Amino acid sequence: MSWEIFTGKRKPHNGIERLPPPPKWREFGGEIAIERRLPGKDDDAMYEDTKRGKTFQVSPDIVRIVNAALYLRRPILITGKPGSGKSSLIYAVAYELRLGNVLQWAITSRSTLRDALYQYDAIGRLQETQFQGRAPGIEKYLKLGPLGTALLPTGRPRALLIDEIDKSDIDLPNDLLNVFEEGRFDIPELERYSEETVHIQAYKEDERFPIHKGRVVCREFPFVVLTSNGEREFPSAFLRRCLRLEMPEPDRELLGRIVSAHLGAKAAAEADEIIEEFLERRSSGALATDQLLNAIHMLMQKRDGISANRDVFVDLLLKELSTL
C-alpha cells in the first residue's frame, strides 16, 4: 500500500480514512460530540469552493510535503511570488481528500488570534438585555471563526487557509504557537456556563456545534496552509512548528500542463509561442501564471480585432507586476 494519502491526481477519494495515528506528541483527544456533515462520493455541493483544486498541478516535492504534513499533523508555510499558486494548493488537497469547503482566514495588519477563534457580540447582547429586561442566551451572540471551526473535534480534519501571514502584526505568529501546539482554545465568555453545553454556530456554515465548559479541543489536527510572499522573517519558534515549502515558478513543461488543465489540450498544443514569450519576459521581470492563461484565452478567440493586434494584447496582458 502506498504511503501517499494525497496523490495530486485530482480524483476525489477517501484515502484520509487510512491516515495512520499521529505521533504521540500530536495527539489531542477531543471527543466528537456531533459529527459534521462529511462530503460523500457523489456530493458535488460539498466541493463548491474547491473546484479550483481540480486543475492544480503538483510536483513530487509538493506531494511529499503535503503527506508529511498530514502524517505529522503540522501546518505548511508556503512562500513564493504572487501568482505562483500558493493558496491554490489547499484547494487541491481539500478536493482530492474530500475535506469539505476550505476555511479561509485572510490576514491583515489588524488581524487578531481571537477573531480567528471566535467572535462575541457583547454590545448586541447588552442592547437586547436592555430592551427585554433580561439577559438573552449567549449562543446567539457567539460565532466561531475560521481557526476555531477548524479545531472542532470532528472525525475528518478540516482544511484551513491562513493567507498572507506576512501581512500580520508582528506578534500574531507567536500568538498562533500555543494553538498549533495544543490544538485547543478556551472561550472565557462561556466559563460561567461550566455545567452547560452551549451550541455555537460554525464559521460560514449553518451547523452548530456543542461546546462544553467553554473549551474546544480538536480530535484531528486540521490541514493548515499558511502563505507568505516572503516580505518578512518569522521567529524560529514559529518556523519549527511548520513544514516549509518554497513554491517554485513553473517551468516550460509544467506551464504546458497548467494550460492544458485549464484550457484544454488543443490550447496547450497551440500555445508554444506564447509560453516561450512568457518565459522570456518572466526572466527579466515578475509575471504570474494566471497572466499567461489570460493571454492564451484571449488569443484563442480567433477574432479579427484580436488576431490583428496580437502583439498589443500580449503587451497588455503580460505586463510586469513590478510596473503595475
PDB file of C-alpha atoms in Angstrom:
ATOM      1  CA  MET A   1       0.000   0.000   0.000  1.00  0.00           C
ATOM      2  CA  SER A   2       1.355   3.404  -0.963  1.00  0.00           C
ATOM      3  CA  TRP A   3       2.264   5.734   1.869  1.00  0.00           C
ATOM      4  CA  GLU A   4       0.710   8.652  -0.028  1.00  0.00           C
ATOM      5  CA  ILE A   5      -2.659   9.834   1.231  1.00  0.00           C
ATOM      6  CA  PHE A   6      -2.641  12.809  -1.135  1.00  0.00           C
ATOM      7  CA  THR A   7      -1.580  11.821  -4.646  1.00  0.00           C
ATOM      8  CA  GLY A   8      -2.093  15.042  -6.626  1.00  0.00           C
ATOM      9  CA  LYS A   9      -4.011  13.143  -9.312  1.00  0.00           C
ATOM     10  CA  ARG A  10      -7.130  15.319  -8.885  1.00  0.00           C
ATOM     11  CA  LYS A  11      -9.535  12.434  -8.294  1.00  0.00           C
ATOM     12  CA  PRO A  12     -11.560  12.602  -5.046  1.00  0.00           C
ATOM     13  CA  HIS A  13     -11.214   9.598  -2.742  1.00  0.00           C
ATOM     14  CA  ASN A  14     -11.492   8.595   0.912  1.00  0.00           C
ATOM     15  CA  GLY A  15      -7.790   7.952   1.462  1.00  0.00           C
ATOM     16  CA  ILE A  16      -7.832  10.243   4.505  1.00  0.00           C
ATOM     17  CA  GLU A  17      -9.556   7.393   6.346  1.00  0.00           C
ATOM     18  CA  ARG A  18      -6.368   5.306   6.203  1.00  0.00           C
ATOM     19  CA  LEU A  19      -4.155   8.053   7.632  1.00  0.00           C
ATOM     20  CA  PRO A  20      -2.107   6.456  10.435  1.00  0.00           C
ATOM     21  CA  PRO A  21      -2.454   7.689  14.033  1.00  0.00           C
ATOM     22  CA  PRO A  22      -0.495  10.860  14.848  1.00  0.00           C
ATOM     23  CA  PRO A  23       2.793  10.922  16.731  1.00  0.00           C
ATOM     24  CA  LYS A  24       2.277  10.702  20.490  1.00  0.00           C
ATOM     25  CA  TRP A  25       3.181  14.360  20.863  1.00  0.00           C
ATOM     26  CA  ARG A  26       0.458  15.368  18.369  1.00  0.00           C
ATOM     27  CA  GLU A  27      -2.459  13.549  19.993  1.00  0.00           C
ATOM     28  CA  PHE A  28      -5.163  15.929  21.205  1.00  0.00           C
ATOM     29  CA  GLY A  29      -8.022  13.719  22.370  1.00  0.00           C
ATOM     30  CA  GLY A  30     -11.043  15.847  21.603  1.00  0.00           C
ATOM     31  CA  GLU A  31     -14.307  13.931  21.839  1.00  0.00           C
ATOM     32  CA  ILE A  32     -16.710  14.007  18.901  1.00  0.00           C
ATOM     33  CA  ALA A  33     -19.975  15.275  20.349  1.00  0.00           C
ATOM     34  CA  ILE A  34     -21.543  15.695  16.923  1.00  0.00           C
ATOM     35  CA  GLU A  35     -20.081  14.856  13.531  1.00  0.00           C
ATOM     36  CA  ARG A  36     -20.179  17.474  10.816  1.00  0.00           C
ATOM     37  CA  ARG A  37     -21.698  16.592   7.505  1.00  0.00           C
ATOM     38  CA  LEU A  38     -18.955  14.872   5.556  1.00  0.00           C
ATOM     39  CA  PRO A  39     -18.644  15.074   1.766  1.00  0.00           C
ATOM     40  CA  GLY A  40     -19.890  11.925   0.092  1.00  0.00           C
ATOM     41  CA  LYS A  41     -18.728  10.237  -3.067  1.00  0.00           C
ATOM     42  CA  ASP A  42     -21.253  11.989  -5.296  1.00  0.00           C
ATOM     43  CA  ASP A  43     -21.901  15.090  -3.188  1.00  0.00           C
ATOM     44  CA  ASP A  44     -20.775  17.829  -5.573  1.00  0.00           C
ATOM     45  CA  ALA A  45     -22.350  20.554  -3.426  1.00  0.00           C
ATOM     46  CA  MET A  46     -19.703  19.962  -0.782  1.00  0.00           C
ATOM     47  CA  TYR A  47     -16.991  20.813  -3.282  1.00  0.00           C
ATOM     48  CA  GLU A  48     -18.385  24.157  -4.370  1.00  0.00           C
ATOM     49  CA  ASP A  49     -15.357  26.227  -3.334  1.00  0.00           C
ATOM     50  CA  THR A  50     -12.749  23.524  -4.006  1.00  0.00           C
ATOM     51  CA  LYS A  51     -13.298  23.357  -7.765  1.00  0.00           C
ATOM     52  CA  ARG A  52     -10.109  25.338  -8.356  1.00  0.00           C
ATOM     53  CA  GLY A  53      -8.266  22.342  -6.940  1.00  0.00           C
ATOM     54  CA  LYS A  54      -9.371  20.229  -9.897  1.00  0.00           C
ATOM     55  CA  THR A  55      -6.837  21.898 -12.192  1.00  0.00           C
ATOM     56  CA  PHE A  56      -3.927  22.469  -9.790  1.00  0.00           C
ATOM     57  CA  GLN A  57      -0.715  20.795 -10.992  1.00  0.00           C
ATOM     58  CA  VAL A  58       1.636  19.405  -8.362  1.00  0.00           C
ATOM     59  CA  SER A  59       5.250  18.289  -8.343  1.00  0.00           C
ATOM     60  CA  PRO A  60       6.605  15.231  -6.496  1.00  0.00           C
ATOM     61  CA  ASP A  61       8.091  17.539  -3.832  1.00  0.00           C
ATOM     62  CA  ILE A  62       4.683  19.102  -3.190  1.00  0.00           C
ATOM     63  CA  VAL A  63       3.057  15.665  -2.868  1.00  0.00           C
ATOM     64  CA  ARG A  64       5.730  14.619  -0.376  1.00  0.00           C
ATOM     65  CA  ILE A  65       5.416  17.694   1.848  1.00  0.00           C
ATOM     66  CA  VAL A  66       1.610  17.559   1.867  1.00  0.00           C
ATOM     67  CA  ASN A  67       1.709  13.941   3.002  1.00  0.00           C
ATOM     68  CA  ALA A  68       4.355  14.697   5.606  1.00  0.00           C
ATOM     69  CA  ALA A  69       2.107  17.453   6.990  1.00  0.00           C
ATOM     70  CA  LEU A  70      -0.825  15.037   7.117  1.00  0.00           C
ATOM     71  CA  TYR A  71       1.200  12.337   8.882  1.00  0.00           C
ATOM     72  CA  LEU A  72       2.807  14.739  11.371  1.00  0.00           C
ATOM     73  CA  ARG A  73      -0.266  16.953  11.897  1.00  0.00           C
ATOM     74  CA  ARG A  74       1.755  20.076  11.183  1.00  0.00           C
ATOM     75  CA  PRO A  75       0.956  23.263   9.230  1.00  0.00           C
ATOM     76  CA  ILE A  76       2.693  24.062   5.943  1.00  0.00           C
ATOM     77  CA  LEU A  77       4.202  27.518   5.475  1.00  0.00           C
ATOM     78  CA  ILE A  78       4.374  28.249   1.737  1.00  0.00           C
ATOM     79  CA  THR A  79       6.440  31.136   0.417  1.00  0.00           C
ATOM     80  CA  GLY A  80       6.668  32.296  -3.156  1.00  0.00           C
ATOM     81  CA  LYS A  81       5.983  35.109  -5.569  1.00  0.00           C
ATOM     82  CA  PRO A  82       2.441  36.429  -6.090  1.00  0.00           C
ATOM     83  CA  GLY A  83       0.571  34.269  -8.589  1.00  0.00           C
ATOM     84  CA  SER A  84       2.729  31.184  -8.029  1.00  0.00           C
ATOM     85  CA  GLY A  85      -0.218  29.083  -6.782  1.00  0.00           C
ATOM     86  CA  LYS A  86       0.471  29.180  -3.040  1.00  0.00           C
ATOM     87  CA  SER A  87      -3.151  29.403  -1.973  1.00  0.00           C
ATOM     88  CA  SER A  88      -4.384  27.005  -4.667  1.00  0.00           C
ATOM     89  CA  LEU A  89      -2.617  24.003  -3.139  1.00  0.00           C
ATOM     90  CA  ILE A  90      -5.006  23.666  -0.223  1.00  0.00           C
ATOM     91  CA  TYR A  91      -7.991  23.572  -2.588  1.00  0.00           C
ATOM     92  CA  ALA A  92      -6.393  20.677  -4.449  1.00  0.00           C
ATOM     93  CA  VAL A  93      -5.900  18.784  -1.175  1.00  0.00           C
ATOM     94  CA  ALA A  94      -9.411  19.539   0.090  1.00  0.00           C
ATOM     95  CA  TYR A  95     -10.890  18.458  -3.241  1.00  0.00           C
ATOM     96  CA  GLU A  96      -8.985  15.182  -3.521  1.00  0.00           C
ATOM     97  CA  LEU A  97      -9.342  14.136   0.132  1.00  0.00           C
ATOM     98  CA  ARG A  98     -12.981  15.232   0.493  1.00  0.00           C
ATOM     99  CA  LEU A  99     -12.282  17.586   3.382  1.00  0.00           C
ATOM    100  CA  GLY A 100     -15.198  19.872   2.529  1.00  0.00           C
ATOM    101  CA  ASN A 101     -15.081  23.599   1.869  1.00  0.00           C
ATOM    102  CA  VAL A 102     -11.838  25.365   2.726  1.00  0.00           C
ATOM    103  CA  LEU A 103     -11.954  27.633   5.771  1.00  0.00           C
ATOM    104  CA  GLN A 104     -10.234  30.913   4.899  1.00  0.00           C
ATOM    105  CA  TRP A 105      -8.557  33.475   7.135  1.00  0.00           C
ATOM    106  CA  ALA A 106      -7.246  36.415   5.108  1.00  0.00           C
ATOM    107  CA  ILE A 107      -4.621  38.212   7.182  1.00  0.00           C
ATOM    108  CA  THR A 108      -4.314  41.984   7.535  1.00  0.00           C
ATOM    109  CA  SER A 109      -2.272  44.131   9.911  1.00  0.00           C
ATOM    110  CA  ARG A 110      -5.358  44.277  12.177  1.00  0.00           C
ATOM    111  CA  SER A 111      -5.961  40.526  12.369  1.00  0.00           C
ATOM    112  CA  THR A 112      -6.006  39.012  15.852  1.00  0.00           C
ATOM    113  CA  LEU A 113      -5.961  35.444  17.087  1.00  0.00           C
ATOM    114  CA  ARG A 114      -9.242  35.857  18.938  1.00  0.00           C
ATOM    115  CA  ASP A 115     -11.079  36.981  15.806  1.00  0.00           C
ATOM    116  CA  ALA A 116      -9.928  33.794  14.079  1.00  0.00           C
ATOM    117  CA  LEU A 117     -11.056  31.644  17.022  1.00  0.00           C
ATOM    118  CA  TYR A 118     -14.439  33.228  17.778  1.00  0.00           C
ATOM    119  CA  GLN A 119     -16.376  36.492  17.834  1.00  0.00           C
ATOM    120  CA  TYR A 120     -18.612  37.668  20.662  1.00  0.00           C
ATOM    121  CA  ASP A 121     -21.129  40.460  20.067  1.00  0.00           C
ATOM    122  CA  ALA A 122     -21.226  41.838  23.600  1.00  0.00           C
ATOM    123  CA  ILE A 123     -22.829  45.133  22.531  1.00  0.00           C
ATOM    124  CA  GLY A 124     -25.651  43.377  20.698  1.00  0.00           C
ATOM    125  CA  ARG A 125     -26.358  41.208  23.721  1.00  0.00           C
ATOM    126  CA  LEU A 126     -26.317  44.225  26.047  1.00  0.00           C
ATOM    127  CA  GLN A 127     -28.774  46.081  23.829  1.00  0.00           C
ATOM    128  CA  GLU A 128     -31.159  43.130  23.787  1.00  0.00           C
ATOM    129  CA  THR A 129     -30.835  42.817  27.578  1.00  0.00           C
ATOM    130  CA  GLN A 130     -31.854  46.461  27.970  1.00  0.00           C
ATOM    131  CA  PHE A 131     -34.722  46.033  25.523  1.00  0.00           C
ATOM    132  CA  GLN A 132     -36.117  42.814  27.026  1.00  0.00           C
ATOM    133  CA  GLY A 133     -35.232  43.490  30.651  1.00  0.00           C
ATOM    134  CA  ARG A 134     -33.389  40.176  30.939  1.00  0.00           C
ATOM    135  CA  ALA A 135     -30.226  38.653  29.539  1.00  0.00           C
ATOM    136  CA  PRO A 136     -30.812  36.537  26.409  1.00  0.00           C
ATOM    137  CA  GLY A 137     -28.984  33.274  25.750  1.00  0.00           C
ATOM    138  CA  ILE A 138     -25.349  33.829  24.914  1.00  0.00           C
ATOM    139  CA  GLU A 139     -25.304  31.385  21.992  1.00  0.00           C
ATOM    140  CA  LYS A 140     -26.978  33.948  19.705  1.00  0.00           C
ATOM    141  CA  TYR A 141     -24.039  36.293  20.114  1.00  0.00           C
ATOM    142  CA  LEU A 142     -21.129  33.889  19.787  1.00  0.00           C
ATOM    143  CA  LYS A 143     -19.808  32.619  16.474  1.00  0.00           C
ATOM    144  CA  LEU A 144     -16.721  30.567  15.736  1.00  0.00           C
ATOM    145  CA  GLY A 145     -14.082  31.986  13.406  1.00  0.00           C
ATOM    146  CA  PRO A 146     -12.226  30.042  10.719  1.00  0.00           C
ATOM    147  CA  LEU A 147      -9.488  28.782  13.039  1.00  0.00           C
ATOM    148  CA  GLY A 148     -11.982  27.977  15.802  1.00  0.00           C
ATOM    149  CA  THR A 149     -14.121  25.998  13.370  1.00  0.00           C
ATOM    150  CA  ALA A 150     -11.063  24.138  12.062  1.00  0.00           C
ATOM    151  CA  LEU A 151     -10.280  22.973  15.605  1.00  0.00           C
ATOM    152  CA  LEU A 152     -13.709  21.482  16.287  1.00  0.00           C
ATOM    153  CA  PRO A 153     -13.442  17.789  17.265  1.00  0.00           C
ATOM    154  CA  THR A 154     -14.595  16.005  14.124  1.00  0.00           C
ATOM    155  CA  GLY A 155     -13.559  12.671  12.678  1.00  0.00           C
ATOM    156  CA  ARG A 156     -12.177  14.096   9.457  1.00  0.00           C
ATOM    157  CA  PRO A 157      -9.783  17.083   9.540  1.00  0.00           C
ATOM    158  CA  ARG A 158     -10.805  20.423   8.113  1.00  0.00           C
ATOM    159  CA  ALA A 159      -8.744  22.416   5.600  1.00  0.00           C
ATOM    160  CA  LEU A 160      -7.716  25.894   6.781  1.00  0.00           C
ATOM    161  CA  LEU A 161      -6.020  28.560   4.649  1.00  0.00           C
ATOM    162  CA  ILE A 162      -4.239  31.347   6.556  1.00  0.00           C
ATOM    163  CA  ASP A 163      -3.495  33.670   3.661  1.00  0.00           C
ATOM    164  CA  GLU A 164      -0.573  36.142   3.610  1.00  0.00           C
ATOM    165  CA  ILE A 165       0.601  35.649   7.184  1.00  0.00           C
ATOM    166  CA  ASP A 166       3.480  38.038   6.459  1.00  0.00           C
ATOM    167  CA  LYS A 167       0.977  40.936   6.498  1.00  0.00           C
ATOM    168  CA  SER A 168       0.111  40.287  10.139  1.00  0.00           C
ATOM    169  CA  ASP A 169       1.044  42.225  13.226  1.00  0.00           C
ATOM    170  CA  ILE A 170       4.482  41.179  14.450  1.00  0.00           C
ATOM    171  CA  ASP A 171       3.004  39.267  17.417  1.00  0.00           C
ATOM    172  CA  LEU A 172       0.444  37.152  15.576  1.00  0.00           C
ATOM    173  CA  PRO A 173       2.775  34.276  14.542  1.00  0.00           C
ATOM    174  CA  ASN A 174       3.806  33.874  18.180  1.00  0.00           C
ATOM    175  CA  ASP A 175       0.156  34.013  19.263  1.00  0.00           C
ATOM    176  CA  LEU A 176      -0.525  31.070  16.958  1.00  0.00           C
ATOM    177  CA  LEU A 177       2.171  28.904  18.546  1.00  0.00           C
ATOM    178  CA  ASN A 178       0.143  27.707  21.521  1.00  0.00           C
ATOM    179  CA  VAL A 179      -2.912  26.904  19.407  1.00  0.00           C
ATOM    180  CA  PHE A 180      -0.819  24.953  16.900  1.00  0.00           C
ATOM    181  CA  GLU A 181       0.935  23.086  19.686  1.00  0.00           C
ATOM    182  CA  GLU A 182      -2.039  22.357  21.935  1.00  0.00           C
ATOM    183  CA  GLY A 183      -4.827  22.016  19.358  1.00  0.00           C
ATOM    184  CA  ARG A 184      -7.310  23.692  21.672  1.00  0.00           C
ATOM    185  CA  PHE A 185      -8.590  27.035  22.921  1.00  0.00           C
ATOM    186  CA  ASP A 186     -10.924  28.460  25.571  1.00  0.00           C
ATOM    187  CA  ILE A 187     -13.869  30.821  25.268  1.00  0.00           C
ATOM    188  CA  PRO A 188     -13.810  32.821  28.538  1.00  0.00           C
ATOM    189  CA  GLU A 189     -17.337  34.133  27.955  1.00  0.00           C
ATOM    190  CA  LEU A 190     -18.603  30.554  28.403  1.00  0.00           C
ATOM    191  CA  GLU A 191     -16.669  29.726  31.563  1.00  0.00           C
ATOM    192  CA  ARG A 192     -19.587  30.788  33.771  1.00  0.00           C
ATOM    193  CA  TYR A 193     -21.659  28.136  31.996  1.00  0.00           C
ATOM    194  CA  SER A 194     -19.392  25.461  33.456  1.00  0.00           C
ATOM    195  CA  GLU A 195     -22.115  22.831  33.719  1.00  0.00           C
ATOM    196  CA  GLU A 196     -23.843  23.648  30.459  1.00  0.00           C
ATOM    197  CA  THR A 197     -23.218  22.719  26.863  1.00  0.00           C
ATOM    198  CA  VAL A 198     -23.732  25.678  24.545  1.00  0.00           C
ATOM    199  CA  HIS A 199     -24.244  25.179  20.801  1.00  0.00           C
ATOM    200  CA  ILE A 200     -22.216  27.691  18.764  1.00  0.00           C
ATOM    201  CA  GLN A 201     -22.504  28.386  15.048  1.00  0.00           C
ATOM    202  CA  ALA A 202     -19.521  27.377  12.918  1.00  0.00           C
ATOM    203  CA  TYR A 203     -17.792  29.790  10.566  1.00  0.00           C
ATOM    204  CA  LYS A 204     -19.833  30.468   7.410  1.00  0.00           C
ATOM    205  CA  GLU A 205     -21.863  27.308   7.943  1.00  0.00           C
ATOM    206  CA  ASP A 206     -25.371  26.559   9.154  1.00  0.00           C
ATOM    207  CA  GLU A 207     -24.216  23.861  11.548  1.00  0.00           C
ATOM    208  CA  ARG A 208     -23.975  24.469  15.297  1.00  0.00           C
ATOM    209  CA  PHE A 209     -21.584  22.505  17.480  1.00  0.00           C
ATOM    210  CA  PRO A 210     -21.773  21.794  21.221  1.00  0.00           C
ATOM    211  CA  ILE A 211     -19.093  23.394  23.384  1.00  0.00           C
ATOM    212  CA  HIS A 212     -18.839  22.202  26.984  1.00  0.00           C
ATOM    213  CA  LYS A 213     -17.322  24.331  29.732  1.00  0.00           C
ATOM    214  CA  GLY A 214     -16.081  26.864  27.204  1.00  0.00           C
ATOM    215  CA  ARG A 215     -13.266  24.702  25.813  1.00  0.00           C
ATOM    216  CA  VAL A 216     -12.702  23.419  22.266  1.00  0.00           C
ATOM    217  CA  VAL A 217     -10.248  20.535  21.841  1.00  0.00           C
ATOM    218  CA  CYS A 218      -9.604  19.167  18.373  1.00  0.00           C
ATOM    219  CA  ARG A 219      -9.544  15.471  17.609  1.00  0.00           C
ATOM    220  CA  GLU A 220      -7.842  15.560  14.211  1.00  0.00           C
ATOM    221  CA  PHE A 221      -5.497  18.487  13.673  1.00  0.00           C
ATOM    222  CA  PRO A 222      -6.659  20.434  10.607  1.00  0.00           C
ATOM    223  CA  PHE A 223      -4.712  20.537   7.371  1.00  0.00           C
ATOM    224  CA  VAL A 224      -3.350  24.087   7.595  1.00  0.00           C
ATOM    225  CA  VAL A 225      -1.622  26.078   4.861  1.00  0.00           C
ATOM    226  CA  LEU A 226      -0.104  29.459   5.643  1.00  0.00           C
ATOM    227  CA  THR A 227       1.022  31.563   2.688  1.00  0.00           C
ATOM    228  CA  SER A 228       3.668  34.270   2.634  1.00  0.00           C
ATOM    229  CA  ASN A 229       5.042  36.487  -0.106  1.00  0.00           C
ATOM    230  CA  GLY A 230       8.401  36.487   1.674  1.00  0.00           C
ATOM    231  CA  GLU A 231       8.073  40.084   2.847  1.00  0.00           C
ATOM    232  CA  ARG A 232       9.244  39.352   6.416  1.00  0.00           C
ATOM    233  CA  GLU A 233      11.043  36.814   8.568  1.00  0.00           C
ATOM    234  CA  PHE A 234       9.334  34.713  11.215  1.00  0.00           C
ATOM    235  CA  PRO A 235      10.514  33.673  14.699  1.00  0.00           C
ATOM    236  CA  SER A 236      12.389  30.377  14.810  1.00  0.00           C
ATOM    237  CA  ALA A 237       9.899  29.023  17.359  1.00  0.00           C
ATOM    238  CA  PHE A 238       7.143  29.565  14.798  1.00  0.00           C
ATOM    239  CA  LEU A 239       9.131  28.112  11.915  1.00  0.00           C
ATOM    240  CA  ARG A 240       9.992  24.877  13.729  1.00  0.00           C
ATOM    241  CA  ARG A 241       6.295  24.137  14.167  1.00  0.00           C
ATOM    242  CA  CYS A 242       5.701  24.371  10.426  1.00  0.00           C
ATOM    243  CA  LEU A 243       6.823  22.400   7.414  1.00  0.00           C
ATOM    244  CA  ARG A 244       8.181  24.843   4.839  1.00  0.00           C
ATOM    245  CA  LEU A 245       7.730  24.892   1.104  1.00  0.00           C
ATOM    246  CA  GLU A 246       9.157  27.361  -1.395  1.00  0.00           C
ATOM    247  CA  MET A 247       6.703  27.405  -4.274  1.00  0.00           C
ATOM    248  CA  PRO A 248       8.814  27.312  -7.452  1.00  0.00           C
ATOM    249  CA  GLU A 249       7.976  29.181 -10.596  1.00  0.00           C
ATOM    250  CA  PRO A 250       6.587  26.679 -13.120  1.00  0.00           C
ATOM    251  CA  ASP A 251       8.968  25.628 -15.893  1.00  0.00           C
ATOM    252  CA  ARG A 252       8.117  25.071 -19.550  1.00  0.00           C
ATOM    253  CA  GLU A 253       6.793  21.539 -19.034  1.00  0.00           C
ATOM    254  CA  LEU A 254       4.645  22.485 -16.030  1.00  0.00           C
ATOM    255  CA  LEU A 255       3.259  25.545 -17.789  1.00  0.00           C
ATOM    256  CA  GLY A 256       2.101  23.299 -20.610  1.00  0.00           C
ATOM    257  CA  ARG A 257       0.319  21.047 -18.116  1.00  0.00           C
ATOM    258  CA  ILE A 258      -1.298  24.054 -16.441  1.00  0.00           C
ATOM    259  CA  VAL A 259      -2.539  25.417 -19.764  1.00  0.00           C
ATOM    260  CA  SER A 260      -3.879  22.005 -20.727  1.00  0.00           C
ATOM    261  CA  ALA A 261      -5.674  21.582 -17.403  1.00  0.00           C
ATOM    262  CA  HIS A 262      -7.345  24.997 -17.604  1.00  0.00           C
ATOM    263  CA  LEU A 263      -7.893  25.498 -21.320  1.00  0.00           C
ATOM    264  CA  GLY A 264      -7.658  22.044 -22.845  1.00  0.00           C
ATOM    265  CA  ALA A 265      -5.088  20.014 -24.747  1.00  0.00           C
ATOM    266  CA  LYS A 266      -5.775  21.859 -28.009  1.00  0.00           C
ATOM    267  CA  ALA A 267      -4.951  25.207 -26.418  1.00  0.00           C
ATOM    268  CA  ALA A 268      -1.747  23.782 -24.946  1.00  0.00           C
ATOM    269  CA  ALA A 269      -0.704  22.465 -28.344  1.00  0.00           C
ATOM    270  CA  GLU A 270      -1.174  25.891 -29.913  1.00  0.00           C
ATOM    271  CA  ALA A 271       0.397  27.838 -27.041  1.00  0.00           C
ATOM    272  CA  ASP A 272       4.089  27.076 -27.561  1.00  0.00           C
ATOM    273  CA  GLU A 273       4.932  30.503 -28.920  1.00  0.00           C
ATOM    274  CA  ILE A 274       3.149  32.484 -26.212  1.00  0.00           C
ATOM    275  CA  ILE A 275       4.583  30.237 -23.474  1.00  0.00           C
ATOM    276  CA  GLU A 276       8.104  30.866 -24.772  1.00  0.00           C
ATOM    277  CA  GLU A 277       7.417  34.590 -24.846  1.00  0.00           C
ATOM    278  CA  PHE A 278       6.042  34.424 -21.306  1.00  0.00           C
ATOM    279  CA  LEU A 279       9.183  32.642 -20.083  1.00  0.00           C
ATOM    280  CA  GLU A 280      11.424  35.199 -21.774  1.00  0.00           C
ATOM    281  CA  ARG A 281       9.558  38.097 -20.205  1.00  0.00           C
ATOM    282  CA  ARG A 282       9.475  36.384 -16.798  1.00  0.00           C
ATOM    283  CA  SER A 283      13.273  36.027 -16.852  1.00  0.00           C
ATOM    284  CA  SER A 284      13.619  39.797 -16.634  1.00  0.00           C
ATOM    285  CA  GLY A 285      10.578  40.707 -14.534  1.00  0.00           C
ATOM    286  CA  ALA A 286       7.829  39.348 -12.288  1.00  0.00           C
ATOM    287  CA  LEU A 287       4.928  37.637 -14.054  1.00  0.00           C
ATOM    288  CA  ALA A 288       2.168  35.381 -12.713  1.00  0.00           C
ATOM    289  CA  THR A 289       0.900  32.218 -14.353  1.00  0.00           C
ATOM    290  CA  ASP A 290      -2.666  33.496 -14.496  1.00  0.00           C
ATOM    291  CA  GLN A 291      -1.429  36.291 -16.785  1.00  0.00           C
ATOM    292  CA  LEU A 292      -0.312  33.616 -19.237  1.00  0.00           C
ATOM    293  CA  LEU A 293      -3.699  31.912 -19.040  1.00  0.00           C
ATOM    294  CA  ASN A 294      -5.456  35.234 -19.671  1.00  0.00           C
ATOM    295  CA  ALA A 295      -3.282  35.909 -22.715  1.00  0.00           C
ATOM    296  CA  ILE A 296      -3.822  32.455 -24.222  1.00  0.00           C
ATOM    297  CA  HIS A 297      -7.559  32.638 -23.634  1.00  0.00           C
ATOM    298  CA  MET A 298      -7.767  35.993 -25.427  1.00  0.00           C
ATOM    299  CA  LEU A 299      -5.656  34.886 -28.382  1.00  0.00           C
ATOM    300  CA  MET A 300      -7.744  31.713 -28.740  1.00  0.00           C
ATOM    301  CA  GLN A 301     -10.796  33.795 -29.630  1.00  0.00           C
ATOM    302  CA  LYS A 302      -9.619  33.961 -33.278  1.00  0.00           C
ATOM    303  CA  ARG A 303     -11.472  37.188 -33.961  1.00  0.00           C
ATOM    304  CA  ASP A 304     -10.226  39.813 -36.368  1.00  0.00           C
ATOM    305  CA  GLY A 305      -9.817  42.582 -33.825  1.00  0.00           C
ATOM    306  CA  ILE A 306      -7.765  40.301 -31.599  1.00  0.00           C
ATOM    307  CA  SER A 307      -5.757  38.401 -34.191  1.00  0.00           C
ATOM    308  CA  ALA A 308      -4.718  41.587 -35.984  1.00  0.00           C
ATOM    309  CA  ASN A 309      -3.478  43.100 -32.721  1.00  0.00           C
ATOM    310  CA  ARG A 310      -1.846  40.039 -31.255  1.00  0.00           C
ATOM    311  CA  ASP A 311       1.296  41.816 -30.014  1.00  0.00           C
ATOM    312  CA  VAL A 312      -0.761  44.611 -28.478  1.00  0.00           C
ATOM    313  CA  PHE A 313      -2.754  42.124 -26.415  1.00  0.00           C
ATOM    314  CA  VAL A 314       0.392  40.264 -25.375  1.00  0.00           C
ATOM    315  CA  ASP A 315       1.976  43.505 -24.142  1.00  0.00           C
ATOM    316  CA  LEU A 316      -1.223  44.420 -22.347  1.00  0.00           C
ATOM    317  CA  LEU A 317      -1.726  41.078 -20.593  1.00  0.00           C
ATOM    318  CA  LEU A 318       1.909  40.156 -19.890  1.00  0.00           C
ATOM    319  CA  LYS A 319       2.808  43.393 -18.176  1.00  0.00           C
ATOM    320  CA  GLU A 320       5.409  43.053 -15.429  1.00  0.00           C
ATOM    321  CA  LEU A 321       3.855  43.073 -11.993  1.00  0.00           C
ATOM    322  CA  SER A 322       6.514  45.401 -10.654  1.00  0.00           C
ATOM    323  CA  THR A 323       5.417  48.110 -13.098  1.00  0.00           C
ATOM    324  CA  LEU A 324       1.701  47.993 -12.215  1.00  0.00           C
TER     325      LEU A 324
END
